[in-house]
mmCIF file of C-alpha atoms and ligand atoms in Angstrom:
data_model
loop_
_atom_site.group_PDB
_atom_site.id
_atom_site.type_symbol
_atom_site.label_atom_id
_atom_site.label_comp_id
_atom_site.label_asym_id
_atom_site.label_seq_id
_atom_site.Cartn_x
_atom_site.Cartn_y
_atom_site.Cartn_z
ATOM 1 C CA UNK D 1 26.064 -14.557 -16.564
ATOM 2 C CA UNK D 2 27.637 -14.741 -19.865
ATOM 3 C CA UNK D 3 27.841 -17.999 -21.387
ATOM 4 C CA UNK D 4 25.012 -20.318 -20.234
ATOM 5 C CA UNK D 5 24.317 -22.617 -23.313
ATOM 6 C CA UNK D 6 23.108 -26.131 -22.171
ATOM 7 C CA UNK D 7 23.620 -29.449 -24.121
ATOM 8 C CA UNK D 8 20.637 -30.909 -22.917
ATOM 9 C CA UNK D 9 17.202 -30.253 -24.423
ATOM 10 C CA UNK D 10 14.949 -26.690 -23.700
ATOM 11 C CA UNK D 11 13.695 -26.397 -20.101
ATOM 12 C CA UNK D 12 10.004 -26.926 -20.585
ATOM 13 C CA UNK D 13 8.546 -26.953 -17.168
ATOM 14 C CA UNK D 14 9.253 -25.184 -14.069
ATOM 15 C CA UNK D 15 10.757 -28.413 -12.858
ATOM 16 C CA UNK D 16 13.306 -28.936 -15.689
ATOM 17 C CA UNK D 17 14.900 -25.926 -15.339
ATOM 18 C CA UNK D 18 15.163 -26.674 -11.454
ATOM 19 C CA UNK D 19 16.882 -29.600 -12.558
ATOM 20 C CA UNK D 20 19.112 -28.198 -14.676
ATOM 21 C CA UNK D 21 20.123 -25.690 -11.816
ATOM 22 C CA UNK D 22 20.903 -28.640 -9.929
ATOM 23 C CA UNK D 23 22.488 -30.702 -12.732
ATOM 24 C CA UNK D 24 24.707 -27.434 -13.027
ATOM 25 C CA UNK D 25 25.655 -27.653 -9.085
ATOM 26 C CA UNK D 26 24.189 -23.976 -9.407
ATOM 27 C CA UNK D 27 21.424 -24.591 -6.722
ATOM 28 C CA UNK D 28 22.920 -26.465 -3.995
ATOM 29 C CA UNK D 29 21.077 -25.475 -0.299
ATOM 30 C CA UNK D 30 17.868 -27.904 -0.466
ATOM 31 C CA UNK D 31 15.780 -24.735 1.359
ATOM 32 C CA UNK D 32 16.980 -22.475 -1.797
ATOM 33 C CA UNK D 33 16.246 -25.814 -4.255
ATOM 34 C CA UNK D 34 12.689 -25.342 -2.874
ATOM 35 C CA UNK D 35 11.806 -21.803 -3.036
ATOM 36 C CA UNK D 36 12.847 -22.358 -6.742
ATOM 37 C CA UNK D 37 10.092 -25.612 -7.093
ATOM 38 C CA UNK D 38 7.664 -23.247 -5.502
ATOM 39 C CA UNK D 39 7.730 -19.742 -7.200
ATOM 40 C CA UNK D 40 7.465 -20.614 -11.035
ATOM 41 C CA UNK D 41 8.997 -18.180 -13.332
ATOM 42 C CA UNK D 42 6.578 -17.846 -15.713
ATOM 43 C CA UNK D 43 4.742 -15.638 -13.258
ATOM 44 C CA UNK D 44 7.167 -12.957 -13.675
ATOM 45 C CA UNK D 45 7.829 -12.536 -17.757
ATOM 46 C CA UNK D 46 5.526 -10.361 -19.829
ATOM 47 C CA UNK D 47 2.908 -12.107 -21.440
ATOM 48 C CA UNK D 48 4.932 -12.520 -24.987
ATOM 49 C CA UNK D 49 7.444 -14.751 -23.005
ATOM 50 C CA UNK D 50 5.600 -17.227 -21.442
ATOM 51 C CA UNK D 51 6.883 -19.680 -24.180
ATOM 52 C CA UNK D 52 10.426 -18.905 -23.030
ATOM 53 C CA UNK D 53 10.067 -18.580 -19.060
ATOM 54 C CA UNK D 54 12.349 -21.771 -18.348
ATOM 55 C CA UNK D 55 15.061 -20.769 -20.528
ATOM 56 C CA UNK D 56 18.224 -19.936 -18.032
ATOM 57 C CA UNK D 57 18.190 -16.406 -19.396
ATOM 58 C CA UNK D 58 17.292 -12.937 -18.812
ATOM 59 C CA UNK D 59 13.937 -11.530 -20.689
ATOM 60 C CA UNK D 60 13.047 -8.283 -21.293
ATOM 61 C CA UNK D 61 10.672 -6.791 -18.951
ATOM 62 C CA UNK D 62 10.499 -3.318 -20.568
ATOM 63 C CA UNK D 63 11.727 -0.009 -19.069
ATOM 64 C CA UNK D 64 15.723 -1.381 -19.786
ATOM 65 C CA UNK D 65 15.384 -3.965 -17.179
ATOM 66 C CA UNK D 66 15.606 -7.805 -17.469
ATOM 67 C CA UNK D 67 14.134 -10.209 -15.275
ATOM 68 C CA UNK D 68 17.453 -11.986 -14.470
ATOM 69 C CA UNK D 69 19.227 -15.171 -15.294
ATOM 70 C CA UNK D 70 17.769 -17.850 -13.132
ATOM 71 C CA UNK D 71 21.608 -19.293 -13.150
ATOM 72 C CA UNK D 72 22.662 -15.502 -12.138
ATOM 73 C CA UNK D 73 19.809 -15.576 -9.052
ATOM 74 C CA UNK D 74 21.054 -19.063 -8.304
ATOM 75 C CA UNK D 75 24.791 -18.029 -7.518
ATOM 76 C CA UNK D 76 23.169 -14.779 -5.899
ATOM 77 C CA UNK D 77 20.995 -16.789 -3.147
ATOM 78 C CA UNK D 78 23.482 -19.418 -2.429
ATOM 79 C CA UNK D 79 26.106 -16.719 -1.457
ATOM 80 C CA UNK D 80 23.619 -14.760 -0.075
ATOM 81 C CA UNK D 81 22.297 -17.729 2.620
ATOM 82 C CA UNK D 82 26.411 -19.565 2.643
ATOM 83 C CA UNK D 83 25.752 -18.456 6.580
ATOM 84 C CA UNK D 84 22.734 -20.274 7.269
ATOM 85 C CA UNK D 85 18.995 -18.819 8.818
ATOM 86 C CA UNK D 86 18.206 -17.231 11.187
ATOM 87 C CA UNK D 87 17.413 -14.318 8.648
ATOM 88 C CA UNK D 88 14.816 -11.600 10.164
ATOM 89 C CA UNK D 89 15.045 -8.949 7.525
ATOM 90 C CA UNK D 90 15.889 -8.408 3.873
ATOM 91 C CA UNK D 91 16.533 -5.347 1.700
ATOM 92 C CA UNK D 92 16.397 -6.142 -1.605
ATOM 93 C CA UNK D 93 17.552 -3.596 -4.394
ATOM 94 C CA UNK D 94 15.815 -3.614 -8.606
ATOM 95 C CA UNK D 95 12.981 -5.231 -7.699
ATOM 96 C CA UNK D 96 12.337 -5.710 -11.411
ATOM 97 C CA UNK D 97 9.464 -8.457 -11.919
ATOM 98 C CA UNK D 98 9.392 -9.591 -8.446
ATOM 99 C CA UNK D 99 10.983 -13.020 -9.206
ATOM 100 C CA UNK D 100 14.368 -12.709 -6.981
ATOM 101 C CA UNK D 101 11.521 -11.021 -4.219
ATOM 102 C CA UNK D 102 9.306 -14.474 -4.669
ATOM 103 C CA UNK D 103 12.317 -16.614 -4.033
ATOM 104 C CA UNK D 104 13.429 -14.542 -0.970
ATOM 105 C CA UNK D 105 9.867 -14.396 0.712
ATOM 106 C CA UNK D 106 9.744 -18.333 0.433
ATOM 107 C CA UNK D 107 13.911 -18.896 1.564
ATOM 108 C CA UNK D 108 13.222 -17.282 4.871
ATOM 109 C CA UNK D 109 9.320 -17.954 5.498
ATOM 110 C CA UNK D 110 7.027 -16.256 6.951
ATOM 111 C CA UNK D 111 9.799 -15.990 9.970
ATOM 112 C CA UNK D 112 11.057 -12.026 8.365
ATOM 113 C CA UNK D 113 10.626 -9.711 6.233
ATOM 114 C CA UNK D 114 11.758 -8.287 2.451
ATOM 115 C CA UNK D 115 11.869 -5.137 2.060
ATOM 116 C CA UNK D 116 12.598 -4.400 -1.960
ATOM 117 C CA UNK D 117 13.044 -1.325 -3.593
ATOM 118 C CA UNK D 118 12.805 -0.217 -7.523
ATOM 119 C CA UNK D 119 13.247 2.786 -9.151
ATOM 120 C CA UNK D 120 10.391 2.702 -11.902
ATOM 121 C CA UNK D 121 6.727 3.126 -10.710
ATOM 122 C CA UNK D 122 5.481 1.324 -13.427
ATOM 123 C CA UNK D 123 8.139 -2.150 -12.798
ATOM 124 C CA UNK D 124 6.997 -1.907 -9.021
ATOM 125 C CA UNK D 125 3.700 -2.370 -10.024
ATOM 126 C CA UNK D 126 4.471 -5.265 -12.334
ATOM 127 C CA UNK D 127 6.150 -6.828 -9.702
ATOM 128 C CA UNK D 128 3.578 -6.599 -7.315
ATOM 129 C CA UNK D 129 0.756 -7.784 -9.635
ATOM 130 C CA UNK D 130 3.212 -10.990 -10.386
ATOM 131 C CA UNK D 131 3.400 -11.166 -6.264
ATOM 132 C CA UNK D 132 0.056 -11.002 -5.480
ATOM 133 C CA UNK D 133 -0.194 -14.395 -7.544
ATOM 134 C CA UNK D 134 1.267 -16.257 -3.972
ATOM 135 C CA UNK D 135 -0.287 -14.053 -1.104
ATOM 136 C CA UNK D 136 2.787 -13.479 0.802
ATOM 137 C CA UNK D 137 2.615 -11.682 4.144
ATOM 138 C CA UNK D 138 6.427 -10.725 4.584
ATOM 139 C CA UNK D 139 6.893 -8.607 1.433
ATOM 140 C CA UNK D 140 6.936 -4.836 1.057
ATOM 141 C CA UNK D 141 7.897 -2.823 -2.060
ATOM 142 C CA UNK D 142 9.310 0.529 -2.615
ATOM 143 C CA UNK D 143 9.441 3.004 -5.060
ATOM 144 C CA UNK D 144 12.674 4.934 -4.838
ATOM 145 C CA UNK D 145 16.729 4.907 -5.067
ATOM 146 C CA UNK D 146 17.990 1.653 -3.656
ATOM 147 C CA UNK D 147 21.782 3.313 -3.349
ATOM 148 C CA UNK D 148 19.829 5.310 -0.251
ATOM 149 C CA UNK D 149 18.771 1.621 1.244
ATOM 150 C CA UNK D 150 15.490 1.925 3.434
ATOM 151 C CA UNK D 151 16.996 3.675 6.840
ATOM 152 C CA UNK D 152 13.755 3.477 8.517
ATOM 153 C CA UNK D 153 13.692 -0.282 8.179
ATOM 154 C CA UNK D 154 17.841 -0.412 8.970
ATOM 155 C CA UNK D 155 19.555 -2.825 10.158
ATOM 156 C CA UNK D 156 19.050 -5.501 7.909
ATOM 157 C CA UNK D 157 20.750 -9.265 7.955
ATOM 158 C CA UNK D 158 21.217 -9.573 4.119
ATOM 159 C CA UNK D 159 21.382 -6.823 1.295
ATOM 160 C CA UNK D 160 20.917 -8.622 -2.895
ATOM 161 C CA UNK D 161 21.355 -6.079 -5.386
ATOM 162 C CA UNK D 162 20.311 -7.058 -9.075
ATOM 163 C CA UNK D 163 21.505 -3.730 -10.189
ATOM 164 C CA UNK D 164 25.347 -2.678 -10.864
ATOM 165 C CA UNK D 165 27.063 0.084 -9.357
ATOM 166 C CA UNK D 166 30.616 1.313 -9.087
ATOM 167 C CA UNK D 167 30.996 0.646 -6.151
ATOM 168 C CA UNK D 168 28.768 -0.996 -2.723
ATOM 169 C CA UNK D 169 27.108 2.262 -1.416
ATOM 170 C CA UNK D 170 28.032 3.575 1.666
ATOM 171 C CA UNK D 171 24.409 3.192 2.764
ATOM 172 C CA UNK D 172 24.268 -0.554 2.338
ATOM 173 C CA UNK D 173 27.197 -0.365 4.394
ATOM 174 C CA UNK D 174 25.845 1.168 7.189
ATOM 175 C CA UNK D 175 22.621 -0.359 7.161
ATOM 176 C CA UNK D 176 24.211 -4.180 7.100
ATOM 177 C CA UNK D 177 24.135 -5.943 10.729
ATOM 178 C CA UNK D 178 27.797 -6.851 11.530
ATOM 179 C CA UNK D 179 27.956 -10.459 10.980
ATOM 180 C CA UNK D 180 25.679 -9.752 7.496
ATOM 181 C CA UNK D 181 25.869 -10.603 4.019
ATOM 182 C CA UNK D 182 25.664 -8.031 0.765
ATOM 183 C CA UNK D 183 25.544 -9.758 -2.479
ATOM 184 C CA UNK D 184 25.681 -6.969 -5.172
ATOM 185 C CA UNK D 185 27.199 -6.469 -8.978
ATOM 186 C CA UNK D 186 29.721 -3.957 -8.772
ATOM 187 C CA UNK D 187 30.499 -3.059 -12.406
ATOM 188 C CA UNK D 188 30.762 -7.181 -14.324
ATOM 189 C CA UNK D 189 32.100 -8.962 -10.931
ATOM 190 C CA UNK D 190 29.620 -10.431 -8.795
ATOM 191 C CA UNK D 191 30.779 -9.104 -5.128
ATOM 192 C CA UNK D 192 30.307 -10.988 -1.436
ATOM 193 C CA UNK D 193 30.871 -8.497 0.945
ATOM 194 C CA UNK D 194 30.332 -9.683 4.787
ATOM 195 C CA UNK D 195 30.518 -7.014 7.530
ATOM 196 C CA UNK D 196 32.855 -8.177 10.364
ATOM 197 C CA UNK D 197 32.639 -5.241 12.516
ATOM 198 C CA UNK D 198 31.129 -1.601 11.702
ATOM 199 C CA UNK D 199 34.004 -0.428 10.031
ATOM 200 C CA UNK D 200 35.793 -3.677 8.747
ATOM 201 C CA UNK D 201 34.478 -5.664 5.656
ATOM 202 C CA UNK D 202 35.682 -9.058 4.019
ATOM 203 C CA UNK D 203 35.164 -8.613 -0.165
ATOM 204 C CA UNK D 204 34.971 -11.588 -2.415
ATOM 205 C CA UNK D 205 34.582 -11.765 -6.024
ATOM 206 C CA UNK D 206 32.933 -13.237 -8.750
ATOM 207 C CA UNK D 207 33.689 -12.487 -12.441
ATOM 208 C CA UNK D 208 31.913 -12.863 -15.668
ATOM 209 C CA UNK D 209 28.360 -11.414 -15.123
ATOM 210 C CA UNK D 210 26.354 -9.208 -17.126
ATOM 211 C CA UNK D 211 23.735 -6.930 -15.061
ATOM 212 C CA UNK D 212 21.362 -3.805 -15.790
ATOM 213 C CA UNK D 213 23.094 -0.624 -14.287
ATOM 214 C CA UNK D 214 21.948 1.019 -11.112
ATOM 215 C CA UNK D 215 20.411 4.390 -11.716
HETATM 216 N N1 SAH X 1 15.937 -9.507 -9.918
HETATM 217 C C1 SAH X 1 15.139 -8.678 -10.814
HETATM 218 C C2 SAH X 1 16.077 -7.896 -11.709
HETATM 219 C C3 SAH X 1 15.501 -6.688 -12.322
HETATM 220 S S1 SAH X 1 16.695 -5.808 -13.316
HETATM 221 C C4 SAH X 1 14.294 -9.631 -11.655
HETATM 222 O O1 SAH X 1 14.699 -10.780 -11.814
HETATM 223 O O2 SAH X 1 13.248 -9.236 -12.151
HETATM 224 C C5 SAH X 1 17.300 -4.628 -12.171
HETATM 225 C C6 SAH X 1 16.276 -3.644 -11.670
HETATM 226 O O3 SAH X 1 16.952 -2.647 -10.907
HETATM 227 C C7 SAH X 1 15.515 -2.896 -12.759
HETATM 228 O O4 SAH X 1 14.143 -3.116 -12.569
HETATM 229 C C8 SAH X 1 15.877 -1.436 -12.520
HETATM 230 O O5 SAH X 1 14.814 -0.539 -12.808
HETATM 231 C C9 SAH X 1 16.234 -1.431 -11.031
HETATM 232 N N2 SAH X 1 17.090 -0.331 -10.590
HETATM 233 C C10 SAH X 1 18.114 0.253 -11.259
HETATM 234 N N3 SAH X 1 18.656 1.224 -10.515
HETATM 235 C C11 SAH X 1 17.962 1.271 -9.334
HETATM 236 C C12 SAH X 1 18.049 2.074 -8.168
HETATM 237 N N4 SAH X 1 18.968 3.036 -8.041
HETATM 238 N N5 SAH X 1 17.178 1.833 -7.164
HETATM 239 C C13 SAH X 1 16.250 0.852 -7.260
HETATM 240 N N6 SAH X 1 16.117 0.068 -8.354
HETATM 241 C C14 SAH X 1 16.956 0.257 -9.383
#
C-alpha cells in the first residue's frame, strides 16, 4: 500500500505493530487480530532485516519478491474472512516468505487446509524453512504457476493472491466454490471477487496498492 507513514514511534515488538494494525482499524476480526499475535514477522525476513521486521512495510526477500506490507496482508485477510468460517480449504498464490501462509494456517486452525503455490524453487524453500519454525499440520507448498491454481486440490473456499495480474485467471475462477471469496491484485487495485453462481461473479475494488507482478 502506498503511503503508510505512522506518527507514532517505530514498531519494536511483534506486539506494537499488532497494535498499530489495530490503532489503524486495519485488523478488525479478533480471530485475524490473533493469528497476527501468534506468527511473528521476524520469522519471515532475511537475516539482514531482523532490525526492521515490525516496520508496516515490505522487505526484500531476494529473487524480486517482497515479503508484503503487514497493513497490505491486513486489508487482504479481513476481506478475505468478511464471510465468516467455516473455511475447509485455501489456495494461496506467491507464497514468498511464508508469512501470509503462517497467518492463514492459524485463521482457520487445524480445521482445513492451505494449499500455497510459488514460482521460485529457491523462495519455496525459504518459506518452508520460516514454516517449519511453528509445526503446522494443514500447510502444503508448491512449486509452480499459481495462474494454473492446483486442479487436483479444486474446489477451494478462498483464493489470496500476493501477486498482480491483468486480470483474475480463469482458473481461479473455476476452481472457487460458489459462495467463495478471491482476494487478488489485479494490476494497482486490490480486487474482492465473490462467486455467486458458476458463471456469475460480484467484483469490488480497492485502489492504491503496490504489489510484485505475477509471472
Ligand atoms: N505474501 C508473500 C508475498 C510474496 S511476493 C509474503 O509476504 O512473503 C509475491 C510472490 O509471488 C513472489 O514470491 C513471487 O515469486 C510469486 N509469484 C509471482 N508470480 C507467480 C506465479 N505465477 N505463480 C506463483 N507464484 C508467483
Amino acid at each position: 500500500m502506498t503511503g503508510g507513514s505512522s506518527p507514532s514511534a517505530p514498531a519494536v515488538t511483534n506486539q506494537d505493530l499488532v497494535e498499530k494494525l489495530i490503532s489503524d482499524k486495519t485488523l478488525i476480526t479478533p480471530r485475524i487480530i490473533n493469528a497476527f499475535k501468534a506468527v511473528d514477522r521476524k520469522d519471515f525476513v532475511l537475516p539482514e532485516d531482523q532490525g526492521r521486521a515490525y516496520e508496516d512495510r515490505p522487505l526484500s526477500i531476494g529473487y524480486a519478491a517482497t515479503i508484503s506490507q503487514p497493513t497490505t496482508i491486513a486489508i487482504m485477510l479481513e476481506k478475505l474472512f468478511e464471510k465468516g468460517d467455516g473455511v475447509s480449504k485455501i489456495l494461496e498464490i506467491g507464497t514468498g516468505s511464508g508469512y501470509l501462509t503462517a497467518l492463514l494456517a492459524k485463521i482457520i486452525d487445524e480445521t482445513g487446509q492451505i494449499f500455497s503455490i510459488e514460482y521460485i524453487p529457491e523462495l519455496k524453500e525459504f518459506a518452508e524453512a520460516n514454516l517449519k519454525k511453528y509445526n503446522f499440520r494443514n500447510v502444503s507448498l508448491f512449486v509452480g504457476d499459481g495462474k494454473e491454481g492446483l486442479k487436483e486440490y479444486a474446489p477451494f473456499d478462498k483464493i489470496v493472491s500476493s501477486a498482480s495480474g491483468d486480470e483474475i485467471p480463469k482458473a481461479w475462477k473455476s476452481q472457487l466454490k460458489i459462495g467463495g471469496t478471491v482476494v487478488a491484485p489485479v494490476g494497482d487495485n486490490l480486487v474482492v471477487l465473490d462467486k455467486l453462481s458458476k458463471r456469475k461473479f460480484k467484483e469490488n475494488k480497492i485502489s492504491g496498492f503496490i504489489f510484485v507482478p505475477l509471472k
